[in-house]
Amino acid sequence: MAVNAKKIAVYALVIFALYVIITDPPRAADWVQIVFQGISDAAKAVGDFFTWLANGAK
């Protein structure tokens, strides 16, 4: 039962993403930029943390 709900949620998300891309490409591009900026910020934070650890956690 949970697997079916997960599949339905994924299909709904894909359909929504395609709808937004087709009907409003600039808005979809803004969302992609926001997502990738978040990923970039998270990766930088992880890098900063490990640099801090490598420097003796000072």
Short mmCIF file of N, CA and C in Angstrom, two decimals:
data_model
loop_
_atom_site.label_atom_id
_atom_site.label_comp_id
_atom_site.label_asym_id
_atom_site.label_seq_id
_atom_site.Cartn_x
_atom_site.Cartn_y
_atom_site.Cartn_z
N MET A 1 0.83 -1.20 0.00
CA MET A 1 0.00 0.00 0.00
C MET A 1 0.87 1.26 0.00
N ALA A 2 1.89 1.31 0.84
CA ALA A 2 2.76 2.48 0.91
C ALA A 2 3.54 2.67 -0.39
N VAL A 3 3.92 1.57 -1.02
CA VAL A 3 4.65 1.67 -2.27
C VAL A 3 3.78 2.31 -3.35
N ASN A 4 2.52 1.93 -3.39
CA ASN A 4 1.62 2.52 -4.37
C ASN A 4 1.44 4.01 -4.12
N ALA A 5 1.34 4.41 -2.87
CA ALA A 5 1.20 5.83 -2.55
C ALA A 5 2.45 6.59 -2.96
N LYS A 6 3.61 5.97 -2.76
CA LYS A 6 4.86 6.62 -3.15
C LYS A 6 4.93 6.78 -4.67
N LYS A 7 4.54 5.75 -5.40
CA LYS A 7 4.53 5.84 -6.86
C LYS A 7 3.58 6.92 -7.34
N ILE A 8 2.42 6.99 -6.74
CA ILE A 8 1.44 8.02 -7.11
C ILE A 8 1.99 9.41 -6.84
N ALA A 9 2.65 9.59 -5.70
CA ALA A 9 3.23 10.89 -5.36
C ALA A 9 4.33 11.27 -6.35
N VAL A 10 5.17 10.33 -6.73
CA VAL A 10 6.23 10.61 -7.70
C VAL A 10 5.63 10.97 -9.06
N TYR A 11 4.64 10.20 -9.50
CA TYR A 11 3.99 10.51 -10.78
C TYR A 11 3.33 11.89 -10.75
N ALA A 12 2.68 12.22 -9.65
CA ALA A 12 2.04 13.53 -9.53
C ALA A 12 3.09 14.65 -9.58
N LEU A 13 4.21 14.44 -8.91
CA LEU A 13 5.28 15.44 -8.91
C LEU A 13 5.86 15.63 -10.32
N VAL A 14 6.05 14.54 -11.03
CA VAL A 14 6.58 14.62 -12.39
C VAL A 14 5.59 15.34 -13.31
N ILE A 15 4.32 15.00 -13.19
CA ILE A 15 3.30 15.65 -14.02
C ILE A 15 3.22 17.14 -13.70
N PHE A 16 3.30 17.49 -12.42
CA PHE A 16 3.27 18.90 -12.04
C PHE A 16 4.49 19.63 -12.60
N ALA A 17 5.67 19.02 -12.49
CA ALA A 17 6.89 19.64 -13.01
C ALA A 17 6.78 19.88 -14.51
N LEU A 18 6.30 18.88 -15.24
CA LEU A 18 6.12 19.05 -16.69
C LEU A 18 5.10 20.14 -17.00
N TYR A 19 4.03 20.19 -16.24
CA TYR A 19 3.01 21.23 -16.44
C TYR A 19 3.61 22.62 -16.26
N VAL A 20 4.39 22.80 -15.19
CA VAL A 20 5.00 24.11 -14.93
C VAL A 20 6.00 24.46 -16.02
N ILE A 21 6.81 23.49 -16.44
CA ILE A 21 7.80 23.75 -17.48
C ILE A 21 7.12 24.16 -18.79
N ILE A 22 6.04 23.49 -19.13
CA ILE A 22 5.36 23.78 -20.39
C ILE A 22 4.60 25.10 -20.33
N THR A 23 3.92 25.38 -19.21
CA THR A 23 3.07 26.56 -19.15
C THR A 23 3.81 27.83 -18.73
N ASP A 24 4.91 27.69 -17.97
CA ASP A 24 5.61 28.88 -17.49
C ASP A 24 7.11 28.61 -17.37
N PRO A 25 7.83 28.56 -18.49
CA PRO A 25 9.26 28.23 -18.45
C PRO A 25 10.11 29.17 -17.58
N PRO A 26 9.87 30.49 -17.59
CA PRO A 26 10.70 31.34 -16.73
C PRO A 26 10.55 31.00 -15.23
N ARG A 27 9.33 30.70 -14.82
CA ARG A 27 9.11 30.34 -13.42
C ARG A 27 9.79 29.01 -13.10
N ALA A 28 9.73 28.06 -14.02
CA ALA A 28 10.39 26.77 -13.83
C ALA A 28 11.91 26.97 -13.72
N ALA A 29 12.44 27.86 -14.53
CA ALA A 29 13.88 28.14 -14.47
C ALA A 29 14.25 28.76 -13.13
N ASP A 30 13.40 29.62 -12.60
CA ASP A 30 13.66 30.19 -11.27
C ASP A 30 13.68 29.11 -10.21
N TRP A 31 12.77 28.16 -10.29
CA TRP A 31 12.72 27.06 -9.30
C TRP A 31 13.98 26.21 -9.39
N VAL A 32 14.42 25.92 -10.61
CA VAL A 32 15.64 25.13 -10.79
C VAL A 32 16.83 25.87 -10.21
N GLN A 33 16.89 27.17 -10.43
CA GLN A 33 17.98 27.97 -9.89
C GLN A 33 17.96 27.95 -8.36
N ILE A 34 16.80 28.05 -7.77
CA ILE A 34 16.67 28.01 -6.31
C ILE A 34 17.15 26.66 -5.77
N VAL A 35 16.74 25.58 -6.42
CA VAL A 35 17.14 24.24 -5.97
C VAL A 35 18.65 24.07 -6.07
N PHE A 36 19.25 24.44 -7.19
CA PHE A 36 20.68 24.27 -7.34
C PHE A 36 21.47 25.21 -6.42
N GLN A 37 20.94 26.38 -6.14
CA GLN A 37 21.60 27.27 -5.18
C GLN A 37 21.59 26.63 -3.80
N GLY A 38 20.48 26.01 -3.43
CA GLY A 38 20.40 25.32 -2.14
C GLY A 38 21.39 24.17 -2.06
N ILE A 39 21.50 23.38 -3.13
CA ILE A 39 22.46 22.28 -3.16
C ILE A 39 23.88 22.82 -3.05
N SER A 40 24.16 23.90 -3.76
CA SER A 40 25.48 24.50 -3.71
C SER A 40 25.82 25.01 -2.31
N ASP A 41 24.87 25.67 -1.67
CA ASP A 41 25.09 26.17 -0.31
C ASP A 41 25.33 25.02 0.67
N ALA A 42 24.58 23.94 0.52
CA ALA A 42 24.75 22.78 1.39
C ALA A 42 26.12 22.15 1.19
N ALA A 43 26.55 22.01 -0.05
CA ALA A 43 27.86 21.44 -0.33
C ALA A 43 28.97 22.32 0.24
N LYS A 44 28.81 23.63 0.14
CA LYS A 44 29.81 24.54 0.70
C LYS A 44 29.86 24.41 2.21
N ALA A 45 28.71 24.29 2.85
CA ALA A 45 28.67 24.13 4.30
C ALA A 45 29.35 22.84 4.73
N VAL A 46 29.13 21.76 4.00
CA VAL A 46 29.79 20.49 4.32
C VAL A 46 31.31 20.63 4.14
N GLY A 47 31.71 21.28 3.07
CA GLY A 47 33.14 21.52 2.84
C GLY A 47 33.76 22.35 3.94
N ASP A 48 33.08 23.40 4.36
CA ASP A 48 33.57 24.24 5.46
C ASP A 48 33.69 23.45 6.75
N PHE A 49 32.73 22.57 7.01
CA PHE A 49 32.76 21.74 8.22
C PHE A 49 33.97 20.81 8.21
N PHE A 50 34.21 20.14 7.08
CA PHE A 50 35.35 19.23 7.03
C PHE A 50 36.68 19.98 7.05
N THR A 51 36.72 21.17 6.49
CA THR A 51 37.93 21.99 6.60
C THR A 51 38.18 22.35 8.05
N TRP A 52 37.13 22.71 8.77
CA TRP A 52 37.23 23.02 10.18
C TRP A 52 37.74 21.81 10.95
N LEU A 53 37.20 20.63 10.65
CA LEU A 53 37.68 19.40 11.30
C LEU A 53 39.14 19.12 10.97
N ALA A 54 39.53 19.29 9.72
CA ALA A 54 40.92 19.03 9.30
C ALA A 54 41.89 19.99 9.95
N ASN A 55 41.43 21.16 10.30
CA ASN A 55 42.30 22.15 10.95
C ASN A 55 42.31 21.98 12.47
N GLY A 56 41.81 20.88 12.95
CA GLY A 56 41.85 20.62 14.38
C GLY A 56 40.63 21.09 15.14
N ALA A 57 39.58 21.41 14.46
CA ALA A 57 38.32 21.83 15.08
C ALA A 57 38.52 23.03 16.00
N LYS A 58 39.28 23.97 15.51
CA LYS A 58 39.54 25.19 16.33
C LYS A 58 38.74 26.35 15.79
#
